[in-house]
Amino acid sequence: MSKSLFWATFVTVFLAELGDKTQLAAMTATARSGALLTVFLAASAALVCATAIGVLVGGALFRLIPEHMVKYAAGAAFIGVGLWVIVKG
């Protein structure tokens, strides 16, 4: 296992997840229920599942589609979601 890849991925995902809707949902669920361990385990399991899907899909895409095309598609999707949030928000 590459330590540099591990830490680069960890830091990137950690910073991306700070303050996002997932964290806010976990805070809300904890505040409403008071069940810290249950919410922590459920949110952790959900993040692991979502990450597994991303890794599997990413691995398949990079075998089928050139890397630069995946980057363009991901960037366009990111911009599209941002515009959708602005318009619908």
PDB file of N, CA and C in Angstrom:
ATOM      1  N   MET A   1       0.856  -1.177   0.000  1.00  0.00           N
ATOM      2  CA  MET A   1       0.000   0.000   0.000  1.00  0.00           C
ATOM      3  C   MET A   1       0.897   1.233   0.000  1.00  0.00           C
ATOM      4  N   SER A   2       0.526   2.202  -0.795  1.00  0.00           N
ATOM      5  CA  SER A   2       1.267   3.456  -0.878  1.00  0.00           C
ATOM      6  C   SER A   2       0.854   4.390   0.259  1.00  0.00           C
ATOM      7  N   LYS A   3       1.803   4.718   1.124  1.00  0.00           N
ATOM      8  CA  LYS A   3       1.493   5.623   2.241  1.00  0.00           C
ATOM      9  C   LYS A   3       1.121   7.010   1.750  1.00  0.00           C
ATOM     10  N   SER A   4       1.817   7.487   0.728  1.00  0.00           N
ATOM     11  CA  SER A   4       1.526   8.837   0.235  1.00  0.00           C
ATOM     12  C   SER A   4       0.134   8.905  -0.388  1.00  0.00           C
ATOM     13  N   LEU A   5      -0.249   7.865  -1.117  1.00  0.00           N
ATOM     14  CA  LEU A   5      -1.604   7.827  -1.692  1.00  0.00           C
ATOM     15  C   LEU A   5      -2.648   7.732  -0.590  1.00  0.00           C
ATOM     16  N   PHE A   6      -2.379   6.906   0.430  1.00  0.00           N
ATOM     17  CA  PHE A   6      -3.299   6.777   1.551  1.00  0.00           C
ATOM     18  C   PHE A   6      -3.551   8.128   2.196  1.00  0.00           C
ATOM     19  N   TRP A   7      -2.481   8.830   2.553  1.00  0.00           N
ATOM     20  CA  TRP A   7      -2.637  10.108   3.267  1.00  0.00           C
ATOM     21  C   TRP A   7      -3.209  11.202   2.375  1.00  0.00           C
ATOM     22  N   ALA A   8      -2.844  11.204   1.104  1.00  0.00           N
ATOM     23  CA  ALA A   8      -3.420  12.194   0.180  1.00  0.00           C
ATOM     24  C   ALA A   8      -4.923  11.986   0.051  1.00  0.00           C
ATOM     25  N   THR A   9      -5.347  10.729  -0.067  1.00  0.00           N
ATOM     26  CA  THR A   9      -6.767  10.419  -0.164  1.00  0.00           C
ATOM     27  C   THR A   9      -7.483  10.751   1.139  1.00  0.00           C
ATOM     28  N   PHE A  10      -6.885  10.372   2.276  1.00  0.00           N
ATOM     29  CA  PHE A  10      -7.488  10.656   3.575  1.00  0.00           C
ATOM     30  C   PHE A  10      -7.713  12.148   3.758  1.00  0.00           C
ATOM     31  N   VAL A  11      -6.678  12.941   3.514  1.00  0.00           N
ATOM     32  CA  VAL A  11      -6.784  14.389   3.723  1.00  0.00           C
ATOM     33  C   VAL A  11      -7.807  14.993   2.768  1.00  0.00           C
ATOM     34  N   THR A  12      -7.799  14.558   1.512  1.00  0.00           N
ATOM     35  CA  THR A  12      -8.740  15.091   0.527  1.00  0.00           C
ATOM     36  C   THR A  12     -10.182  14.796   0.921  1.00  0.00           C
ATOM     37  N   VAL A  13     -10.473  13.548   1.263  1.00  0.00           N
ATOM     38  CA  VAL A  13     -11.839  13.178   1.642  1.00  0.00           C
ATOM     39  C   VAL A  13     -12.229  13.839   2.959  1.00  0.00           C
ATOM     40  N   PHE A  14     -11.324  13.856   3.917  1.00  0.00           N
ATOM     41  CA  PHE A  14     -11.611  14.478   5.212  1.00  0.00           C
ATOM     42  C   PHE A  14     -11.982  15.947   5.041  1.00  0.00           C
ATOM     43  N   LEU A  15     -11.179  16.681   4.281  1.00  0.00           N
ATOM     44  CA  LEU A  15     -11.463  18.109   4.077  1.00  0.00           C
ATOM     45  C   LEU A  15     -12.745  18.310   3.272  1.00  0.00           C
ATOM     46  N   ALA A  16     -13.006  17.430   2.297  1.00  0.00           N
ATOM     47  CA  ALA A  16     -14.222  17.554   1.493  1.00  0.00           C
ATOM     48  C   ALA A  16     -15.472  17.292   2.329  1.00  0.00           C
ATOM     49  N   GLU A  17     -15.350  16.429   3.332  1.00  0.00           N
ATOM     50  CA  GLU A  17     -16.513  16.065   4.142  1.00  0.00           C
ATOM     51  C   GLU A  17     -16.786  17.050   5.280  1.00  0.00           C
ATOM     52  N   LEU A  18     -15.807  17.856   5.658  1.00  0.00           N
ATOM     53  CA  LEU A  18     -16.020  18.798   6.754  1.00  0.00           C
ATOM     54  C   LEU A  18     -17.097  19.813   6.379  1.00  0.00           C
ATOM     55  N   GLY A  19     -18.105  19.922   7.219  1.00  0.00           N
ATOM     56  CA  GLY A  19     -19.138  20.935   7.010  1.00  0.00           C
ATOM     57  C   GLY A  19     -20.108  20.650   5.882  1.00  0.00           C
ATOM     58  N   ASP A  20     -20.073  19.450   5.324  1.00  0.00           N
ATOM     59  CA  ASP A  20     -21.018  19.171   4.240  1.00  0.00           C
ATOM     60  C   ASP A  20     -22.348  18.668   4.812  1.00  0.00           C
ATOM     61  N   LYS A  21     -23.270  18.355   3.925  1.00  0.00           N
ATOM     62  CA  LYS A  21     -24.602  17.934   4.362  1.00  0.00           C
ATOM     63  C   LYS A  21     -24.563  16.645   5.173  1.00  0.00           C
ATOM     64  N   THR A  22     -23.608  15.773   4.893  1.00  0.00           N
ATOM     65  CA  THR A  22     -23.490  14.532   5.659  1.00  0.00           C
ATOM     66  C   THR A  22     -23.189  14.827   7.117  1.00  0.00           C
ATOM     67  N   GLN A  23     -22.245  15.717   7.347  1.00  0.00           N
ATOM     68  CA  GLN A  23     -21.884  16.070   8.717  1.00  0.00           C
ATOM     69  C   GLN A  23     -23.048  16.768   9.414  1.00  0.00           C
ATOM     70  N   LEU A  24     -23.721  17.639   8.712  1.00  0.00           N
ATOM     71  CA  LEU A  24     -24.875  18.323   9.299  1.00  0.00           C
ATOM     72  C   LEU A  24     -25.997  17.338   9.626  1.00  0.00           C
ATOM     73  N   ALA A  25     -26.210  16.349   8.759  1.00  0.00           N
ATOM     74  CA  ALA A  25     -27.227  15.331   9.023  1.00  0.00           C
ATOM     75  C   ALA A  25     -26.856  14.505  10.250  1.00  0.00           C
ATOM     76  N   ALA A  26     -25.584  14.172  10.379  1.00  0.00           N
ATOM     77  CA  ALA A  26     -25.141  13.405  11.548  1.00  0.00           C
ATOM     78  C   ALA A  26     -25.300  14.228  12.824  1.00  0.00           C
ATOM     79  N   MET A  27     -24.971  15.506  12.760  1.00  0.00           N
ATOM     80  CA  MET A  27     -25.142  16.367  13.941  1.00  0.00           C
ATOM     81  C   MET A  27     -26.613  16.475  14.327  1.00  0.00           C
ATOM     82  N   THR A  28     -27.475  16.623  13.323  1.00  0.00           N
ATOM     83  CA  THR A  28     -28.910  16.738  13.582  1.00  0.00           C
ATOM     84  C   THR A  28     -29.462  15.448  14.188  1.00  0.00           C
ATOM     85  N   ALA A  29     -29.080  14.317  13.620  1.00  0.00           N
ATOM     86  CA  ALA A  29     -29.557  13.036  14.139  1.00  0.00           C
ATOM     87  C   ALA A  29     -29.081  12.812  15.571  1.00  0.00           C
ATOM     88  N   THR A  30     -27.844  13.203  15.848  1.00  0.00           N
ATOM     89  CA  THR A  30     -27.318  13.050  17.206  1.00  0.00           C
ATOM     90  C   THR A  30     -28.034  13.980  18.180  1.00  0.00           C
ATOM     91  N   ALA A  31     -28.252  15.206  17.752  1.00  0.00           N
ATOM     92  CA  ALA A  31     -28.930  16.170  18.628  1.00  0.00           C
ATOM     93  C   ALA A  31     -30.356  15.725  18.944  1.00  0.00           C
ATOM     94  N   ARG A  32     -31.041  15.163  17.942  1.00  0.00           N
ATOM     95  CA  ARG A  32     -32.424  14.734  18.149  1.00  0.00           C
ATOM     96  C   ARG A  32     -32.521  13.471  18.994  1.00  0.00           C
ATOM     97  N   SER A  33     -31.579  12.550  18.780  1.00  0.00           N
ATOM     98  CA  SER A  33     -31.699  11.245  19.429  1.00  0.00           C
ATOM     99  C   SER A  33     -30.827  11.101  20.665  1.00  0.00           C
ATOM    100  N   GLY A  34     -29.712  11.806  20.690  1.00  0.00           N
ATOM    101  CA  GLY A  34     -28.761  11.640  21.781  1.00  0.00           C
ATOM    102  C   GLY A  34     -27.982  10.338  21.689  1.00  0.00           C
ATOM    103  N   ALA A  35     -28.165   9.589  20.610  1.00  0.00           N
ATOM    104  CA  ALA A  35     -27.527   8.281  20.441  1.00  0.00           C
ATOM    105  C   ALA A  35     -26.223   8.433  19.661  1.00  0.00           C
ATOM    106  N   LEU A  36     -25.189   8.889  20.332  1.00  0.00           N
ATOM    107  CA  LEU A  36     -23.917   9.167  19.676  1.00  0.00           C
ATOM    108  C   LEU A  36     -23.350   7.957  18.943  1.00  0.00           C
ATOM    109  N   LEU A  37     -23.267   6.826  19.618  1.00  0.00           N
ATOM    110  CA  LEU A  37     -22.648   5.647  19.017  1.00  0.00           C
ATOM    111  C   LEU A  37     -23.453   5.134  17.827  1.00  0.00           C
ATOM    112  N   THR A  38     -24.769   5.100  17.949  1.00  0.00           N
ATOM    113  CA  THR A  38     -25.610   4.618  16.853  1.00  0.00           C
ATOM    114  C   THR A  38     -25.462   5.503  15.627  1.00  0.00           C
ATOM    115  N   VAL A  39     -25.519   6.811  15.812  1.00  0.00           N
ATOM    116  CA  VAL A  39     -25.384   7.731  14.678  1.00  0.00           C
ATOM    117  C   VAL A  39     -23.985   7.632  14.087  1.00  0.00           C
ATOM    118  N   PHE A  40     -22.966   7.534  14.936  1.00  0.00           N
ATOM    119  CA  PHE A  40     -21.587   7.414  14.447  1.00  0.00           C
ATOM    120  C   PHE A  40     -21.427   6.160  13.602  1.00  0.00           C
ATOM    121  N   LEU A  41     -21.906   5.033  14.102  1.00  0.00           N
ATOM    122  CA  LEU A  41     -21.758   3.781  13.358  1.00  0.00           C
ATOM    123  C   LEU A  41     -22.545   3.802  12.055  1.00  0.00           C
ATOM    124  N   ALA A  42     -23.770   4.328  12.091  1.00  0.00           N
ATOM    125  CA  ALA A  42     -24.591   4.393  10.881  1.00  0.00           C
ATOM    126  C   ALA A  42     -23.978   5.325   9.835  1.00  0.00           C
ATOM    127  N   ALA A  43     -23.524   6.501  10.268  1.00  0.00           N
ATOM    128  CA  ALA A  43     -22.914   7.450   9.331  1.00  0.00           C
ATOM    129  C   ALA A  43     -21.603   6.899   8.773  1.00  0.00           C
ATOM    130  N   SER A  44     -20.831   6.233   9.612  1.00  0.00           N
ATOM    131  CA  SER A  44     -19.574   5.634   9.156  1.00  0.00           C
ATOM    132  C   SER A  44     -19.833   4.537   8.129  1.00  0.00           C
ATOM    133  N   ALA A  45     -20.810   3.679   8.405  1.00  0.00           N
ATOM    134  CA  ALA A  45     -21.154   2.610   7.468  1.00  0.00           C
ATOM    135  C   ALA A  45     -21.639   3.184   6.134  1.00  0.00           C
ATOM    136  N   ALA A  46     -22.440   4.244   6.202  1.00  0.00           N
ATOM    137  CA  ALA A  46     -22.940   4.871   4.976  1.00  0.00           C
ATOM    138  C   ALA A  46     -21.787   5.460   4.156  1.00  0.00           C
ATOM    139  N   LEU A  47     -20.836   6.105   4.826  1.00  0.00           N
ATOM    140  CA  LEU A  47     -19.691   6.684   4.115  1.00  0.00           C
ATOM    141  C   LEU A  47     -18.825   5.590   3.503  1.00  0.00           C
ATOM    142  N   VAL A  48     -18.644   4.484   4.218  1.00  0.00           N
ATOM    143  CA  VAL A  48     -17.876   3.363   3.670  1.00  0.00           C
ATOM    144  C   VAL A  48     -18.566   2.813   2.424  1.00  0.00           C
ATOM    145  N   CYS A  49     -19.886   2.634   2.478  1.00  0.00           N
ATOM    146  CA  CYS A  49     -20.624   2.120   1.320  1.00  0.00           C
ATOM    147  C   CYS A  49     -20.551   3.074   0.129  1.00  0.00           C
ATOM    148  N   ALA A  50     -20.744   4.357   0.381  1.00  0.00           N
ATOM    149  CA  ALA A  50     -20.679   5.344  -0.702  1.00  0.00           C
ATOM    150  C   ALA A  50     -19.280   5.395  -1.307  1.00  0.00           C
ATOM    151  N   THR A  51     -18.265   5.297  -0.464  1.00  0.00           N
ATOM    152  CA  THR A  51     -16.886   5.303  -0.950  1.00  0.00           C
ATOM    153  C   THR A  51     -16.597   4.050  -1.762  1.00  0.00           C
ATOM    154  N   ALA A  52     -17.107   2.905  -1.313  1.00  0.00           N
ATOM    155  CA  ALA A  52     -16.907   1.660  -2.057  1.00  0.00           C
ATOM    156  C   ALA A  52     -17.505   1.764  -3.461  1.00  0.00           C
ATOM    157  N   ILE A  53     -18.690   2.347  -3.551  1.00  0.00           N
ATOM    158  CA  ILE A  53     -19.314   2.545  -4.864  1.00  0.00           C
ATOM    159  C   ILE A  53     -18.443   3.444  -5.729  1.00  0.00           C
ATOM    160  N   GLY A  54     -17.939   4.534  -5.145  1.00  0.00           N
ATOM    161  CA  GLY A  54     -17.077   5.443  -5.893  1.00  0.00           C
ATOM    162  C   GLY A  54     -15.805   4.768  -6.380  1.00  0.00           C
ATOM    163  N   VAL A  55     -15.194   3.955  -5.537  1.00  0.00           N
ATOM    164  CA  VAL A  55     -13.967   3.248  -5.921  1.00  0.00           C
ATOM    165  C   VAL A  55     -14.249   2.239  -7.031  1.00  0.00           C
ATOM    166  N   LEU A  56     -15.330   1.478  -6.904  1.00  0.00           N
ATOM    167  CA  LEU A  56     -15.663   0.487  -7.928  1.00  0.00           C
ATOM    168  C   LEU A  56     -16.002   1.142  -9.264  1.00  0.00           C
ATOM    169  N   VAL A  57     -16.824   2.172  -9.215  1.00  0.00           N
ATOM    170  CA  VAL A  57     -17.192   2.871 -10.459  1.00  0.00           C
ATOM    171  C   VAL A  57     -15.964   3.550 -11.061  1.00  0.00           C
ATOM    172  N   GLY A  58     -15.159   4.187 -10.206  1.00  0.00           N
ATOM    173  CA  GLY A  58     -13.942   4.839 -10.698  1.00  0.00           C
ATOM    174  C   GLY A  58     -12.990   3.855 -11.349  1.00  0.00           C
ATOM    175  N   GLY A  59     -12.825   2.697 -10.719  1.00  0.00           N
ATOM    176  CA  GLY A  59     -11.954   1.679 -11.305  1.00  0.00           C
ATOM    177  C   GLY A  59     -12.455   1.204 -12.652  1.00  0.00           C
ATOM    178  N   ALA A  60     -13.754   1.013 -12.767  1.00  0.00           N
ATOM    179  CA  ALA A  60     -14.333   0.575 -14.040  1.00  0.00           C
ATOM    180  C   ALA A  60     -14.208   1.659 -15.103  1.00  0.00           C
ATOM    181  N   LEU A  61     -14.471   2.903 -14.716  1.00  0.00           N
ATOM    182  CA  LEU A  61     -14.383   4.000 -15.685  1.00  0.00           C
ATOM    183  C   LEU A  61     -12.981   4.155 -16.240  1.00  0.00           C
ATOM    184  N   PHE A  62     -11.981   4.060 -15.379  1.00  0.00           N
ATOM    185  CA  PHE A  62     -10.617   4.253 -15.845  1.00  0.00           C
ATOM    186  C   PHE A  62     -10.133   3.106 -16.720  1.00  0.00           C
ATOM    187  N   ARG A  63     -10.800   1.943 -16.643  1.00  0.00           N
ATOM    188  CA  ARG A  63     -10.461   0.851 -17.554  1.00  0.00           C
ATOM    189  C   ARG A  63     -11.132   1.045 -18.920  1.00  0.00           C
ATOM    190  N   LEU A  64     -12.279   1.721 -18.931  1.00  0.00           N
ATOM    191  CA  LEU A  64     -13.062   1.855 -20.160  1.00  0.00           C
ATOM    192  C   LEU A  64     -12.883   3.189 -20.869  1.00  0.00           C
ATOM    193  N   ILE A  65     -12.618   4.241 -20.098  1.00  0.00           N
ATOM    194  CA  ILE A  65     -12.595   5.597 -20.653  1.00  0.00           C
ATOM    195  C   ILE A  65     -11.243   6.237 -20.313  1.00  0.00           C
ATOM    196  N   PRO A  66     -10.659   6.978 -21.249  1.00  0.00           N
ATOM    197  CA  PRO A  66      -9.387   7.650 -20.951  1.00  0.00           C
ATOM    198  C   PRO A  66      -9.514   8.601 -19.754  1.00  0.00           C
ATOM    199  N   GLU A  67      -8.435   8.701 -18.984  1.00  0.00           N
ATOM    200  CA  GLU A  67      -8.453   9.490 -17.749  1.00  0.00           C
ATOM    201  C   GLU A  67      -8.879  10.934 -17.974  1.00  0.00           C
ATOM    202  N   HIS A  68      -8.391  11.568 -19.013  1.00  0.00           N
ATOM    203  CA  HIS A  68      -8.742  12.976 -19.227  1.00  0.00           C
ATOM    204  C   HIS A  68     -10.240  13.151 -19.477  1.00  0.00           C
ATOM    205  N   MET A  69     -10.888  12.157 -20.107  1.00  0.00           N
ATOM    206  CA  MET A  69     -12.327  12.243 -20.342  1.00  0.00           C
ATOM    207  C   MET A  69     -13.106  12.105 -19.030  1.00  0.00           C
ATOM    208  N   VAL A  70     -12.628  11.238 -18.141  1.00  0.00           N
ATOM    209  CA  VAL A  70     -13.277  11.084 -16.838  1.00  0.00           C
ATOM    210  C   VAL A  70     -13.166  12.388 -16.050  1.00  0.00           C
ATOM    211  N   LYS A  71     -11.999  13.019 -16.115  1.00  0.00           N
ATOM    212  CA  LYS A  71     -11.806  14.292 -15.404  1.00  0.00           C
ATOM    213  C   LYS A  71     -12.738  15.369 -15.939  1.00  0.00           C
ATOM    214  N   TYR A  72     -12.864  15.456 -17.256  1.00  0.00           N
ATOM    215  CA  TYR A  72     -13.778  16.445 -17.845  1.00  0.00           C
ATOM    216  C   TYR A  72     -15.228  16.170 -17.452  1.00  0.00           C
ATOM    217  N   ALA A  73     -15.621  14.903 -17.496  1.00  0.00           N
ATOM    218  CA  ALA A  73     -16.994  14.543 -17.134  1.00  0.00           C
ATOM    219  C   ALA A  73     -17.265  14.837 -15.658  1.00  0.00           C
ATOM    220  N   ALA A  74     -16.306  14.511 -14.799  1.00  0.00           N
ATOM    221  CA  ALA A  74     -16.473  14.782 -13.365  1.00  0.00           C
ATOM    222  C   ALA A  74     -16.560  16.285 -13.114  1.00  0.00           C
ATOM    223  N   GLY A  75     -15.720  17.056 -13.783  1.00  0.00           N
ATOM    224  CA  GLY A  75     -15.761  18.508 -13.633  1.00  0.00           C
ATOM    225  C   GLY A  75     -17.071  19.096 -14.119  1.00  0.00           C
ATOM    226  N   ALA A  76     -17.540  18.613 -15.257  1.00  0.00           N
ATOM    227  CA  ALA A  76     -18.816  19.097 -15.788  1.00  0.00           C
ATOM    228  C   ALA A  76     -19.973  18.733 -14.853  1.00  0.00           C
ATOM    229  N   ALA A  77     -19.947  17.521 -14.303  1.00  0.00           N
ATOM    230  CA  ALA A  77     -20.994  17.114 -13.371  1.00  0.00           C
ATOM    231  C   ALA A  77     -20.965  17.974 -12.116  1.00  0.00           C
ATOM    232  N   PHE A  78     -19.774  18.265 -11.620  1.00  0.00           N
ATOM    233  CA  PHE A  78     -19.629  19.096 -10.428  1.00  0.00           C
ATOM    234  C   PHE A  78     -20.191  20.494 -10.676  1.00  0.00           C
ATOM    235  N   ILE A  79     -19.850  21.068 -11.817  1.00  0.00           N
ATOM    236  CA  ILE A  79     -20.373  22.393 -12.175  1.00  0.00           C
ATOM    237  C   ILE A  79     -21.886  22.338 -12.350  1.00  0.00           C
ATOM    238  N   GLY A  80     -22.371  21.277 -13.001  1.00  0.00           N
ATOM    239  CA  GLY A  80     -23.811  21.125 -13.202  1.00  0.00           C
ATOM    240  C   GLY A  80     -24.575  21.053 -11.889  1.00  0.00           C
ATOM    241  N   VAL A  81     -24.060  20.285 -10.942  1.00  0.00           N
ATOM    242  CA  VAL A  81     -24.730  20.191  -9.634  1.00  0.00           C
ATOM    243  C   VAL A  81     -24.683  21.538  -8.922  1.00  0.00           C
ATOM    244  N   GLY A  82     -23.553  22.222  -9.013  1.00  0.00           N
ATOM    245  CA  GLY A  82     -23.453  23.552  -8.398  1.00  0.00           C
ATOM    246  C   GLY A  82     -24.463  24.524  -8.970  1.00  0.00           C
ATOM    247  N   LEU A  83     -24.608  24.540 -10.280  1.00  0.00           N
ATOM    248  CA  LEU A  83     -25.603  25.421 -10.922  1.00  0.00           C
ATOM    249  C   LEU A  83     -27.023  25.027 -10.524  1.00  0.00           C
ATOM    250  N   TRP A  84     -27.286  23.710 -10.467  1.00  0.00           N
ATOM    251  CA  TRP A  84     -28.602  23.237 -10.070  1.00  0.00           C
ATOM    252  C   TRP A  84     -28.931  23.686  -8.647  1.00  0.00           C
ATOM    253  N   VAL A  85     -27.957  23.603  -7.755  1.00  0.00           N
ATOM    254  CA  VAL A  85     -28.180  24.045  -6.367  1.00  0.00           C
ATOM    255  C   VAL A  85     -28.455  25.541  -6.314  1.00  0.00           C
ATOM    256  N   ILE A  86     -27.744  26.319  -7.104  1.00  0.00           N
ATOM    257  CA  ILE A  86     -27.958  27.769  -7.125  1.00  0.00           C
ATOM    258  C   ILE A  86     -29.350  28.098  -7.653  1.00  0.00           C
ATOM    259  N   VAL A  87     -29.728  27.460  -8.757  1.00  0.00           N
ATOM    260  CA  VAL A  87     -31.021  27.746  -9.386  1.00  0.00           C
ATOM    261  C   VAL A  87     -32.175  27.258  -8.530  1.00  0.00           C
ATOM    262  N   LYS A  88     -32.082  26.056  -7.993  1.00  0.00           N
ATOM    263  CA  LYS A  88     -33.167  25.455  -7.216  1.00  0.00           C
ATOM    264  C   LYS A  88     -33.115  25.853  -5.736  1.00  0.00           C
ATOM    265  N   GLY A  89     -31.939  26.310  -5.282  1.00  0.00           N
ATOM    266  CA  GLY A  89     -31.721  26.585  -3.870  1.00  0.00           C
ATOM    267  C   GLY A  89     -32.513  27.704  -3.343  1.00  0.00           C
TER     268      GLY A  89
END
